[in-house]
mmCIF file of C-alpha atoms in Angstrom:
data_model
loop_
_atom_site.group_PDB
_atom_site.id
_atom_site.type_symbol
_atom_site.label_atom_id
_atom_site.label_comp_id
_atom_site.label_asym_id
_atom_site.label_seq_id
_atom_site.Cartn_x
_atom_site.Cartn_y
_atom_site.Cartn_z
ATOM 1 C CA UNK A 1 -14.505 44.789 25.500
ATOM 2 C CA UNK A 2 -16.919 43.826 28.464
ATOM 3 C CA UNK A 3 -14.558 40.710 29.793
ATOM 4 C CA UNK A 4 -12.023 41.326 31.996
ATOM 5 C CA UNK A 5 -8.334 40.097 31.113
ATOM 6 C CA UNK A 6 -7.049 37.390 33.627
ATOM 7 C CA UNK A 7 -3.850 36.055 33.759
ATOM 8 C CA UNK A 8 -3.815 31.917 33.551
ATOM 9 C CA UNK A 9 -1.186 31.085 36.336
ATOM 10 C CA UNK A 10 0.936 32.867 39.023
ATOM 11 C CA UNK A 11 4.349 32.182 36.978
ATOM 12 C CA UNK A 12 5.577 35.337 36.317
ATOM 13 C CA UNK A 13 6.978 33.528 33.354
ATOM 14 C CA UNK A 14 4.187 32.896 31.370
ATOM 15 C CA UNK A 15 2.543 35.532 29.628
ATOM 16 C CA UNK A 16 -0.958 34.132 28.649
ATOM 17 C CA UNK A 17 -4.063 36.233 29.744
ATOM 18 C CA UNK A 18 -7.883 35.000 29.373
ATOM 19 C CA UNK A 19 -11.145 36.491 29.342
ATOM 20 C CA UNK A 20 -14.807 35.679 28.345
ATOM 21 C CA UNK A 21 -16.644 38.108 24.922
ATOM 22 C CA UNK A 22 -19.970 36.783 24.736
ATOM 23 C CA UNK A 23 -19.516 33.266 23.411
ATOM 24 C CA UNK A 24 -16.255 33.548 22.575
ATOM 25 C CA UNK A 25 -13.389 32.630 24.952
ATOM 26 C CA UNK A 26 -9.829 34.752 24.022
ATOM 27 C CA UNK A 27 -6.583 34.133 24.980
ATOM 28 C CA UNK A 28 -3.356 36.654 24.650
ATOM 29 C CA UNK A 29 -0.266 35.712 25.260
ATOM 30 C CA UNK A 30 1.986 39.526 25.789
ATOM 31 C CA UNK A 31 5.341 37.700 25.736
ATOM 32 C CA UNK A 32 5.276 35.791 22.266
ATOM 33 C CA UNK A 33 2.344 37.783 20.820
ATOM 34 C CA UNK A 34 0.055 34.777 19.854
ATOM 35 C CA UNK A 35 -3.994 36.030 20.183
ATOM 36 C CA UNK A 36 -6.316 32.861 20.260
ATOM 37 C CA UNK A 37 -10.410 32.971 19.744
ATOM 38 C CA UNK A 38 -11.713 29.902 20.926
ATOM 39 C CA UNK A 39 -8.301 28.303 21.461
ATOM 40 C CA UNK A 40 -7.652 28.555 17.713
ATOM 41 C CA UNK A 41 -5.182 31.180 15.785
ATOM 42 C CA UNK A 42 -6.550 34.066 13.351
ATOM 43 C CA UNK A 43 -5.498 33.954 9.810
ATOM 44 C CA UNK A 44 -2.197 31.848 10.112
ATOM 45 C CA UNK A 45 -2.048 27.993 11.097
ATOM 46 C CA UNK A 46 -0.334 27.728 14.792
ATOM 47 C CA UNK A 47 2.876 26.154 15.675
ATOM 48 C CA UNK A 48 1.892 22.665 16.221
ATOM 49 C CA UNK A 49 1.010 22.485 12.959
ATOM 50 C CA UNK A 50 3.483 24.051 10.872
ATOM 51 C CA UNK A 51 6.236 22.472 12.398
ATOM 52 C CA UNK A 52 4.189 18.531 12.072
ATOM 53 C CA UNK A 53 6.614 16.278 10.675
ATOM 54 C CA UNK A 54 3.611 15.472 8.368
ATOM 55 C CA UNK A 55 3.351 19.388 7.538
ATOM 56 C CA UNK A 56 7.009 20.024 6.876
ATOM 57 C CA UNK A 57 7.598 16.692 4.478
ATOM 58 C CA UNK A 58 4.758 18.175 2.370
ATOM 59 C CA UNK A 59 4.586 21.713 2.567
ATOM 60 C CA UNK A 60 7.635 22.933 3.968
ATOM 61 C CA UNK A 61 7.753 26.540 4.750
ATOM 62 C CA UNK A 62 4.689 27.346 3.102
ATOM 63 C CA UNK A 63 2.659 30.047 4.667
ATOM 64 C CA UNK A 64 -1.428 29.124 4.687
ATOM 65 C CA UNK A 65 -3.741 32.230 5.058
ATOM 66 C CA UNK A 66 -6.773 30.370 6.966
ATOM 67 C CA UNK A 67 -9.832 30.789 8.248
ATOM 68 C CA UNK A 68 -12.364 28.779 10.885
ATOM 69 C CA UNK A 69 -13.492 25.465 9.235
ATOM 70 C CA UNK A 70 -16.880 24.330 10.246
ATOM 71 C CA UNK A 71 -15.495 21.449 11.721
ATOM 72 C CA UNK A 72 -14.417 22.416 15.247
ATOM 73 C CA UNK A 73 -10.575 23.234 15.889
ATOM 74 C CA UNK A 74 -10.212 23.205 12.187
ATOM 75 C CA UNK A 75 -8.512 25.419 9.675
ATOM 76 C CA UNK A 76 -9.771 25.928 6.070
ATOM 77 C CA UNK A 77 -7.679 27.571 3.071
ATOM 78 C CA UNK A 78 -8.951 31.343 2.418
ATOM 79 C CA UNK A 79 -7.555 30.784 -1.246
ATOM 80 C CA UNK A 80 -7.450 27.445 -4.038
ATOM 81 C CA UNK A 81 -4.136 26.616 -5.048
ATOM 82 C CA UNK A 82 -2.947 24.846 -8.188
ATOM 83 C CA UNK A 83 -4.046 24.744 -11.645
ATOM 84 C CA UNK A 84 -7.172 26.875 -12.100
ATOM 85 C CA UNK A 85 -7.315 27.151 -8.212
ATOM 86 C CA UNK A 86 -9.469 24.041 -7.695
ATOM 87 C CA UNK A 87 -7.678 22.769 -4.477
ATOM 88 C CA UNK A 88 -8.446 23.831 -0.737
ATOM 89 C CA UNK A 89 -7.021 22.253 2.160
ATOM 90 C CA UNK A 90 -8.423 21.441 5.889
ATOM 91 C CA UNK A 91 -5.855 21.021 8.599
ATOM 92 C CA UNK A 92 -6.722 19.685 12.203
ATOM 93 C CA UNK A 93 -4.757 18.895 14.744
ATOM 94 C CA UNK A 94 -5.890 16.592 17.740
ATOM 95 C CA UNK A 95 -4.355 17.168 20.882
ATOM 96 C CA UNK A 96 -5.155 14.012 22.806
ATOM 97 C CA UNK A 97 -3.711 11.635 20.260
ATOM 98 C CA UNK A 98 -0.916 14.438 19.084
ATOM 99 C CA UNK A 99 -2.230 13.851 15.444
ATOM 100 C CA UNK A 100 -2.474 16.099 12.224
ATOM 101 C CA UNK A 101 -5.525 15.399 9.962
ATOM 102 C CA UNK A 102 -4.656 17.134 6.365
ATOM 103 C CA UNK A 103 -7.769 17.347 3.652
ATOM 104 C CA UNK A 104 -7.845 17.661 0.488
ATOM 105 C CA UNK A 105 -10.977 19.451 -0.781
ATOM 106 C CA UNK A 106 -11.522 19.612 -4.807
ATOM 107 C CA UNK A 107 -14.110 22.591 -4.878
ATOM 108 C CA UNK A 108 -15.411 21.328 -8.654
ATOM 109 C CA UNK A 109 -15.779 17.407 -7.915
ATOM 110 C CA UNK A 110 -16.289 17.878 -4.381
ATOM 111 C CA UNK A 111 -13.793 14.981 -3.863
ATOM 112 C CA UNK A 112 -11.728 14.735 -0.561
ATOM 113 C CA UNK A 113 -8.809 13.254 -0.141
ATOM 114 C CA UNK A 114 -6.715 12.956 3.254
ATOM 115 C CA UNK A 115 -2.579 13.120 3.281
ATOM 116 C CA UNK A 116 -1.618 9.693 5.317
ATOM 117 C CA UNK A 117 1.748 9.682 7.319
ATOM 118 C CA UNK A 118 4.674 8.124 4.817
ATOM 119 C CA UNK A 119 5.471 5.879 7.594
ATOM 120 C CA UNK A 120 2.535 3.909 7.666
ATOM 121 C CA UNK A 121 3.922 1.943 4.604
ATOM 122 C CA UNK A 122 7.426 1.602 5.896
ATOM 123 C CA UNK A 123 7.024 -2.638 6.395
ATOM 124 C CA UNK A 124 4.709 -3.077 3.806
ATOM 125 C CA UNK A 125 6.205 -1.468 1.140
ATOM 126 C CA UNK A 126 9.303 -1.242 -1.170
ATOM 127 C CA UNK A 127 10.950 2.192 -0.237
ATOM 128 C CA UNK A 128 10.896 4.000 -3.218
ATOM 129 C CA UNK A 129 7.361 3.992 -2.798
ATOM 130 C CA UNK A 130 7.427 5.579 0.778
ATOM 131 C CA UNK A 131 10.265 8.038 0.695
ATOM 132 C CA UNK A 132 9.425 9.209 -2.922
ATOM 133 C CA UNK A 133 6.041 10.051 -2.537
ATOM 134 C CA UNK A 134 3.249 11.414 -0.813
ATOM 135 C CA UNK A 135 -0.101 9.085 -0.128
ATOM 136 C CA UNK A 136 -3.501 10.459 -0.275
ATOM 137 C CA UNK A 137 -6.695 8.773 0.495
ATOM 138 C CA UNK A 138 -10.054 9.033 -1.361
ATOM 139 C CA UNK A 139 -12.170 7.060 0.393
ATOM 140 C CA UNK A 140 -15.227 7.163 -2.031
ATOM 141 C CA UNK A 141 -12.726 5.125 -3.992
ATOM 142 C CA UNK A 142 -11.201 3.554 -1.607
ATOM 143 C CA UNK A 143 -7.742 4.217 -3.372
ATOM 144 C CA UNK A 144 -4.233 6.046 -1.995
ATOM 145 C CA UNK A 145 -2.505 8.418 -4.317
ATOM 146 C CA UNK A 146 0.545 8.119 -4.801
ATOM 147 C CA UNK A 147 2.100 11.521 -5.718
ATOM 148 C CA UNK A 148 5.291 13.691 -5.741
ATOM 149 C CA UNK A 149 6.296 14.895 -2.054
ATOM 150 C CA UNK A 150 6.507 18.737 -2.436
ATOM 151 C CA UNK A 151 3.526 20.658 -2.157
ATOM 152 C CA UNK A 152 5.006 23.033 -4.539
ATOM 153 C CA UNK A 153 5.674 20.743 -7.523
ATOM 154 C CA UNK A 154 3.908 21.632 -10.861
ATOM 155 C CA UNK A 155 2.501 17.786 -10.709
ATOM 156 C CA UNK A 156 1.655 17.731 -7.137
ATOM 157 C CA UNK A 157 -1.767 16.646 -8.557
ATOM 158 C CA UNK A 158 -0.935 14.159 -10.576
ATOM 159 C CA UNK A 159 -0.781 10.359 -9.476
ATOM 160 C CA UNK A 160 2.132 8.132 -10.783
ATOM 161 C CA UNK A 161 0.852 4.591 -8.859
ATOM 162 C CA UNK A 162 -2.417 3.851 -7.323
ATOM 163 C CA UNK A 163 -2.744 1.321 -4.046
ATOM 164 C CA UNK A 164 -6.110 -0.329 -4.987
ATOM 165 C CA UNK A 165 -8.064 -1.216 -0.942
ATOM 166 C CA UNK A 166 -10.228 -3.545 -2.842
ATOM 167 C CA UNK A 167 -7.909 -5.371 -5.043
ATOM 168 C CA UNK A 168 -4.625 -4.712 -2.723
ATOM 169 C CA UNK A 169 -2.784 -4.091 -5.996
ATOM 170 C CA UNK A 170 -0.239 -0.840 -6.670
ATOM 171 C CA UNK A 171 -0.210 -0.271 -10.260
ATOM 172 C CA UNK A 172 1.364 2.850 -12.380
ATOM 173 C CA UNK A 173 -1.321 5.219 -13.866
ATOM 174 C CA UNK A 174 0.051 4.420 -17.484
ATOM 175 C CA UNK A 175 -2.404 3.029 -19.632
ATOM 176 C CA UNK A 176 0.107 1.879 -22.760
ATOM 177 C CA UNK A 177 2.788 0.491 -20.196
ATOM 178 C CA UNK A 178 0.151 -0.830 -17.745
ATOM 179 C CA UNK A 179 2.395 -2.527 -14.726
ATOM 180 C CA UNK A 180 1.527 -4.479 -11.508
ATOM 181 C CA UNK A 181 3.589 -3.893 -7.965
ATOM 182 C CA UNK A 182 5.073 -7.593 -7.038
ATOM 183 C CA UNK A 183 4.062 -8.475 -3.469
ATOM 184 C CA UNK A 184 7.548 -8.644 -1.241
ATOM 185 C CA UNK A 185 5.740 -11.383 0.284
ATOM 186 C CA UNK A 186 4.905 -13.615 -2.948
ATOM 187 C CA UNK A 187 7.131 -16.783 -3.067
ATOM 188 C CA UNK A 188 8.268 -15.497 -6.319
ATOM 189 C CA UNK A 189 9.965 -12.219 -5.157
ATOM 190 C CA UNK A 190 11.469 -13.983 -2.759
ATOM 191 C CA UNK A 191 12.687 -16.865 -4.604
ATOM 192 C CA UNK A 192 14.535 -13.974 -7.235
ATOM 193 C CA UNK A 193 15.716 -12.290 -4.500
ATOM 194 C CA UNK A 194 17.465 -15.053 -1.999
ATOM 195 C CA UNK A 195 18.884 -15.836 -5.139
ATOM 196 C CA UNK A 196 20.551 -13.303 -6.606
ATOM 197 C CA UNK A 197 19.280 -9.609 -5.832
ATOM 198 C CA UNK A 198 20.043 -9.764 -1.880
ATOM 199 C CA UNK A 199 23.937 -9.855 -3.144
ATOM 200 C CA UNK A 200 23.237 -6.309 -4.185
ATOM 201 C CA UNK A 201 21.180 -4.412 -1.992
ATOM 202 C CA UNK A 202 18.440 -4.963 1.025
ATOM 203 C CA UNK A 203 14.876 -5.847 0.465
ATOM 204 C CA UNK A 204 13.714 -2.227 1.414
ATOM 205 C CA UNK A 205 15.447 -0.887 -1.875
ATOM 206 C CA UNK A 206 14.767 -4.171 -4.460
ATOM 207 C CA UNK A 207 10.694 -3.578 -5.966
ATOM 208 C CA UNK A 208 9.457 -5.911 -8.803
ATOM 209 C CA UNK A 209 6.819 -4.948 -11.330
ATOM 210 C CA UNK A 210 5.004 -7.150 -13.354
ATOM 211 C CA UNK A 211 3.539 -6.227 -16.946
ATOM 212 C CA UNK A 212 -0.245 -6.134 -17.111
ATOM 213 C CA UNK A 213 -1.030 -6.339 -20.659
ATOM 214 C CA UNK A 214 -2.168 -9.686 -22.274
ATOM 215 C CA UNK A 215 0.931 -9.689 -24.535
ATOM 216 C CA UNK A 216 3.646 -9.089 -21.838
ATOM 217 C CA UNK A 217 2.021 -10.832 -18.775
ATOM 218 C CA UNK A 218 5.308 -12.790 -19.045
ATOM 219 C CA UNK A 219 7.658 -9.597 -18.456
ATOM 220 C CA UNK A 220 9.158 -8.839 -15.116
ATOM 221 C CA UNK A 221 11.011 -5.367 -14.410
ATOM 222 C CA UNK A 222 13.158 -5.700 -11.276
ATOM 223 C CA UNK A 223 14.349 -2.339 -9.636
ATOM 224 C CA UNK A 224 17.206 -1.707 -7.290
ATOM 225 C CA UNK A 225 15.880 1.603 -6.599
ATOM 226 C CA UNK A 226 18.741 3.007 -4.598
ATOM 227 C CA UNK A 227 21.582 1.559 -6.860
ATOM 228 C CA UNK A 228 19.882 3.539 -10.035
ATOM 229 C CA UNK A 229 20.016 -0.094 -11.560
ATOM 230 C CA UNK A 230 17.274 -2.218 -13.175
ATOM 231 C CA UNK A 231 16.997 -6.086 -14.715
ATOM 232 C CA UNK A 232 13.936 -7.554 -17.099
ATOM 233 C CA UNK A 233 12.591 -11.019 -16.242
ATOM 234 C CA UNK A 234 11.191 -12.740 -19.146
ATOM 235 C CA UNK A 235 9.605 -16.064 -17.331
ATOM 236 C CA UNK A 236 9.218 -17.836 -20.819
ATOM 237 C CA UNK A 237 12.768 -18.128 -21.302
ATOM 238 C CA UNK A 238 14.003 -17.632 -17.627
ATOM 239 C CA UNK A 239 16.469 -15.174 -18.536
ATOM 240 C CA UNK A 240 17.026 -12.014 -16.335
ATOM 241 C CA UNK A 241 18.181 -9.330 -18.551
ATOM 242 C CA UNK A 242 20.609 -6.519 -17.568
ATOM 243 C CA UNK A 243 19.063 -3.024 -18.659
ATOM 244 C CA UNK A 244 22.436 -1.347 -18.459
ATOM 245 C CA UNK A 245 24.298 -3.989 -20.342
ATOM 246 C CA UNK A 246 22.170 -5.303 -22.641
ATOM 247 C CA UNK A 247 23.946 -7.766 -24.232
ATOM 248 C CA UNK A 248 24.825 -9.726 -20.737
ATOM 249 C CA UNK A 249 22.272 -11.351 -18.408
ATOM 250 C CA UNK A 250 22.384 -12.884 -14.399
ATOM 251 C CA UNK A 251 24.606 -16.192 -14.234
ATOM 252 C CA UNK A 252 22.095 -18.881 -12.765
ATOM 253 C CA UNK A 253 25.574 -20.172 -11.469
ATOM 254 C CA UNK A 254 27.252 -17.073 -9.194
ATOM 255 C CA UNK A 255 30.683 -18.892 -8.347
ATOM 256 C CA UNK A 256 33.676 -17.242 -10.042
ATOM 257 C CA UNK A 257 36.334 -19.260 -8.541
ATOM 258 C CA UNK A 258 37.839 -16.360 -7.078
ATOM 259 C CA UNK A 259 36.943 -13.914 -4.381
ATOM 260 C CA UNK A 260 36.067 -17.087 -2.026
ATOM 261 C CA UNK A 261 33.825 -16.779 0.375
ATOM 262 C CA UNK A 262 32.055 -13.378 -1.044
ATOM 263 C CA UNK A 263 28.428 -13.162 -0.481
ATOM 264 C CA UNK A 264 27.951 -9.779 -2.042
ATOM 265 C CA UNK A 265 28.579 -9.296 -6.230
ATOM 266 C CA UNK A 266 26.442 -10.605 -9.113
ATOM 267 C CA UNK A 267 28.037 -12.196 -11.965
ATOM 268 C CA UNK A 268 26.473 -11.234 -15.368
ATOM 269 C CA UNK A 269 27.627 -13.484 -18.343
ATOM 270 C CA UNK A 270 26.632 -12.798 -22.502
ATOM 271 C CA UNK A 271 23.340 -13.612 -23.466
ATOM 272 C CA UNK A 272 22.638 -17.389 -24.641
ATOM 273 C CA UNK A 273 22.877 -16.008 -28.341
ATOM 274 C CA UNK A 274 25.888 -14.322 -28.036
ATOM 275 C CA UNK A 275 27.980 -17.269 -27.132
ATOM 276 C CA UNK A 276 26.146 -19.129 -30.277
ATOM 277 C CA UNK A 277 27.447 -16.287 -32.660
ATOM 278 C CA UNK A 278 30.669 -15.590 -30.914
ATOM 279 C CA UNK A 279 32.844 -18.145 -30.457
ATOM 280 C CA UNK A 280 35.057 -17.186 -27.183
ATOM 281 C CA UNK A 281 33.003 -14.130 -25.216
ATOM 282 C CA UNK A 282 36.339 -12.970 -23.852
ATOM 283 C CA UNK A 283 34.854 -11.520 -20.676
ATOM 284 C CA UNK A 284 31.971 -11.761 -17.787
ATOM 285 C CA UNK A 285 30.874 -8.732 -15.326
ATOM 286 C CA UNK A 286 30.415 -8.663 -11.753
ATOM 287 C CA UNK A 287 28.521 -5.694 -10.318
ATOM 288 C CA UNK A 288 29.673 -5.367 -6.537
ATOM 289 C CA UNK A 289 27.675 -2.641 -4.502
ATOM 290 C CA UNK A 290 29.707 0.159 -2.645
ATOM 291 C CA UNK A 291 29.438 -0.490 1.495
ATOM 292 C CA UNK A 292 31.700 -1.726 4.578
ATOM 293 C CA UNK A 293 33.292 -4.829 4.138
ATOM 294 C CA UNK A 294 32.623 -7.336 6.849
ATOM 295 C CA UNK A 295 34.103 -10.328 7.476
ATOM 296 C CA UNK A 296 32.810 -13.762 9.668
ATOM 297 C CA UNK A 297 34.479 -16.591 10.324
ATOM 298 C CA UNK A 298 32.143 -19.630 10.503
ATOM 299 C CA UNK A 299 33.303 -22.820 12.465
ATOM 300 C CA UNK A 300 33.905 -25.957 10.276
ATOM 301 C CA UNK A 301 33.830 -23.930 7.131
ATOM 302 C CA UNK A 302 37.025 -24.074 5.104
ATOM 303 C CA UNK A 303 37.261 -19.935 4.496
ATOM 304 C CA UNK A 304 35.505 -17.272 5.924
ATOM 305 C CA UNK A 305 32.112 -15.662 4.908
ATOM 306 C CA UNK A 306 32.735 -11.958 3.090
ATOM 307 C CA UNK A 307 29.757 -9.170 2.823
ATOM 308 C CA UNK A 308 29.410 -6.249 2.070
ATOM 309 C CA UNK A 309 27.004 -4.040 4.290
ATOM 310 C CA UNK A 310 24.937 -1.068 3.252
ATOM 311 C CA UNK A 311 23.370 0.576 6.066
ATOM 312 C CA UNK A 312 21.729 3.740 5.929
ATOM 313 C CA UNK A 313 24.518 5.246 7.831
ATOM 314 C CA UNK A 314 26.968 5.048 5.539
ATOM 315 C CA UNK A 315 27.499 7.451 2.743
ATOM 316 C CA UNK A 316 27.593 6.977 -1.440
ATOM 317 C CA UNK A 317 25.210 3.772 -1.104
ATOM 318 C CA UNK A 318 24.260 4.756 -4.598
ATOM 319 C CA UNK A 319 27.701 3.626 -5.545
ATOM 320 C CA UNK A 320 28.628 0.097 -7.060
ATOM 321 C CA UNK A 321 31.814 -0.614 -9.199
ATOM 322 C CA UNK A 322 31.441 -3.153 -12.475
ATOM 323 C CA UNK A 323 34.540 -5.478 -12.457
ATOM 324 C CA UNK A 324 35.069 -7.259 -15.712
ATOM 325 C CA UNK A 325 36.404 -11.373 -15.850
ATOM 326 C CA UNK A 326 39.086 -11.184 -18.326
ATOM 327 C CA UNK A 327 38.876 -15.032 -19.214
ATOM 328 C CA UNK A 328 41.818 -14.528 -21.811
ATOM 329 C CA UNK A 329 44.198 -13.355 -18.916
ATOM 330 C CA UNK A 330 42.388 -14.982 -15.680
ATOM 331 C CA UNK A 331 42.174 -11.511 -13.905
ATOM 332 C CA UNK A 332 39.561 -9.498 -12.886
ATOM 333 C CA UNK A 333 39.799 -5.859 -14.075
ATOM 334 C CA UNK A 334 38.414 -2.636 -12.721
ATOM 335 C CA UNK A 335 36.047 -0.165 -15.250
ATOM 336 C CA UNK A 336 36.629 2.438 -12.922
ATOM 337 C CA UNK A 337 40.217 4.233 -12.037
ATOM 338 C CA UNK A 338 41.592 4.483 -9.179
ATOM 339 C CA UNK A 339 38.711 4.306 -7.230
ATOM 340 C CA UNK A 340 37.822 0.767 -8.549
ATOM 341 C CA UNK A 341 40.851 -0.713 -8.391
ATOM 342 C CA UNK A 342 41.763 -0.127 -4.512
ATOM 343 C CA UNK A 343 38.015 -1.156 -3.538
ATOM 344 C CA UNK A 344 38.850 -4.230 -5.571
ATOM 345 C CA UNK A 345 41.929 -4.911 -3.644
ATOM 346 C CA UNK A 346 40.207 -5.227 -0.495
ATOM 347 C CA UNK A 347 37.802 -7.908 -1.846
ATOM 348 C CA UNK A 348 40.736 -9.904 -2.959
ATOM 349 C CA UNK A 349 43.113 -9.402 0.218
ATOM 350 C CA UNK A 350 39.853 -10.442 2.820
ATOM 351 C CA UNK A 351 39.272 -13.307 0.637
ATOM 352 C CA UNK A 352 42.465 -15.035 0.410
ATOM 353 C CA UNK A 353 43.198 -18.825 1.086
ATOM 354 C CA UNK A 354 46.724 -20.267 1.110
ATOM 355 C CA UNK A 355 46.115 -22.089 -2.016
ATOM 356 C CA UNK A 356 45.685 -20.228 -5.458
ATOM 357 C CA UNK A 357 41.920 -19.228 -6.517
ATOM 358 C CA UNK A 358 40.694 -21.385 -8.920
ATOM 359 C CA UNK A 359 40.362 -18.798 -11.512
ATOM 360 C CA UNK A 360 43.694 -16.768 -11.269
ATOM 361 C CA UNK A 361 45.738 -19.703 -10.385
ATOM 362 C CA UNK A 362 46.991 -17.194 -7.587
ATOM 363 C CA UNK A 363 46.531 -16.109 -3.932
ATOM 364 C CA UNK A 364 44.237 -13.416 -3.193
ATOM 365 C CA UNK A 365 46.427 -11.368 -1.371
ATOM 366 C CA UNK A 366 49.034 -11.629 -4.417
ATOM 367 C CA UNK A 367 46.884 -9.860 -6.480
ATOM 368 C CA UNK A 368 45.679 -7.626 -4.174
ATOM 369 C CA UNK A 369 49.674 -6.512 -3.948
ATOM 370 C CA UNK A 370 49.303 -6.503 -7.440
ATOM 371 C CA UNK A 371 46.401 -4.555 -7.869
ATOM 372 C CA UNK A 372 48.194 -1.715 -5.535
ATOM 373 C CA UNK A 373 50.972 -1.582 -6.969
ATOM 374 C CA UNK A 374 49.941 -1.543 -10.255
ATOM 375 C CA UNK A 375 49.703 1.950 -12.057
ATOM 376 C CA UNK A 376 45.680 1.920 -11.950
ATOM 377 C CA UNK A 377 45.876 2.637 -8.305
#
């Protein structure tokens, strides 16, 4: 070697020597045993990269055998990955704005497509569609991708939802179940939600999607993606459909005359043709979502304003408890034992008024003694 190894500073502390080949500048550094040409690593990715946040969400601890991309301070694949290796990928990191640019490279369709940073959609979309996936964008399309997260799932490749630049529209790739993302925005999302879906869970983790076939234009699927729950609009007969009880549908009219004050908890009741063949439907549901109960008192009101809130902090926010309306015996009953039971003692004991509920024709802090007592708890 003609050049002459320099070392970069007087800190005895850093190890990192220079010199100048020909055209090519090298750096060694003797303590951690990194060896740059041109400022750029030989054969593996550097550090900055592999430990990206955007790197790590996607590919984890996978190890990339590179080589020099002709773009500058870029690194291409040496080897195609996935199905019939038709996949190479271009990583380059730029230091002023501390930014990771990830391509996609099909090698058959010469298509490109570049990974964008999950948390560019994290105000304008529902979150199941930023935490669940990964968003790639083809620009001679002028699409994002929405695909699984892991680089090492078998259908990394494959697109479940498609965000449309020139349309603005998400829709699913199916072509017999054809559906439409509903704008958070639209007055009709929000109209549903104020309504009755914000007694369940934030906005964040509520999505909407609207049928997009001729014959079903009518048919609204509404998600509560972190609750594992789901409801069907149908806005001919302005019924909202339970899909895990399918007999019962929303209550336009959420007061149960008990549980005062409440906020959180939606009250299904039998669907219209159920009370036409059955005489006395002996019982309602309310769904109440799992979360810290917080209590406000609000001046000039006559009781006190109950919710229930679900931050992300809190643990087992995928957990809600059913509670069924026994309108024989004016009580409401837990489907779940013991755990169901105690939560539904709290609801009652926060919510009690001096005079009897409506509904049970007693306090609620009776039958939250009740409740504990009883042999369910």
């Amino acid at each position: 070697m003609k050049g002459q190894l320099k070392k970069r500073t007087k800190d005895p502390y850093d190890g990192w020597y220079d010199c100048q080949y020909e055209s090519r500048f090298i750096s060694i550094d003797c303590i951690r045993g990194t060896f740059l040409i041109d400022g750029m690593t030989i054969g593996f990715l550097p550090e900055k990269i592999i430990f990206n946040e955007l790197f790590v969400r996607v590919f984890g601890d996978h190890i990339f055998e590179v080589q020099a991309a002709d773009s500058p301070n870029a690194y291409v694949t040496k080897y195609s990955y996935h199905v019939n290796g038709i996949v190479q990928y271009e990583f380059h990191f730029n230091d002023r704005r501390n930014h990771l640019i990830v391509k996609e490279w099909y090698t058959q369709t010469n298509d490109m497509f570049e990974l964008i940073p999950h948390s560019f959609f994290e105000n304008e979309l529902p979150d199941m569609f930023v935490s669940n996936y990964s968003h790639w964008w083809n620009e001679k399309d002028q699409t994002i991708e929405f695909r699984p997260v892991h680089f090492k799932d078998i259908d990394f490749l494959n697109k479940s939802y498609i965000l449309s630049m020139k349309t603005g529209y998400v829709t699913n790739t199916e072509t017999v179940n054809a559906q439409i993302l509903v704008n958070q925005s639209s007055a009709f999302f929000q109209s549903l939600f104020s309504r009755y879906f914000i007694r369940l869970d934030d906005k964040p983790y509520i999505y909407m999607m609207r049928d997009n076939t001729f014959q079903t234009s009518n048919i609204i699927h509404i998600h509560l993606s972190r609750l594992g729950i789901a409801f069907r609009y149908n806005a001919t007969t302005n019924i909202i459909m339970s899909r895990e009880y399918s007999d019962m549908c929303i209550d336009k009219h959420q007061c149960l005359g008990t549980l005062t004050g409440l906020s959180s908890g939606l009250l299904l009741s039998p669907l219209p043709i159920n009370n036409q063949t059955v005489e006395h439907y002996p019982y309602r549901k309310l769904i109440v979502p799992f979360g810290e109960i917080h209590c406000e008192r609000i001046f000039d009101a006559s009781h006190q304003t109950v919710t229930i809130q679900r931050s992300s902090s809190i643990s087992f926010l995928h957990q809600y408890f059913v509670f069924i309306l026994n309108d024989r015996l004016k009580i409401l009953q837990s489907t779940d034992s013991p755990t169901g039971w105690l939560y539904l003692a709290l609801p009652h004991a926060v919510t009690s008024h001096p005079l009897p509920d409506q509904y049970m024709g007693m306090t609620g802090m009776e039958r939250a003694f009740q409740l504990l007592n009883s042999a369910g708890c």
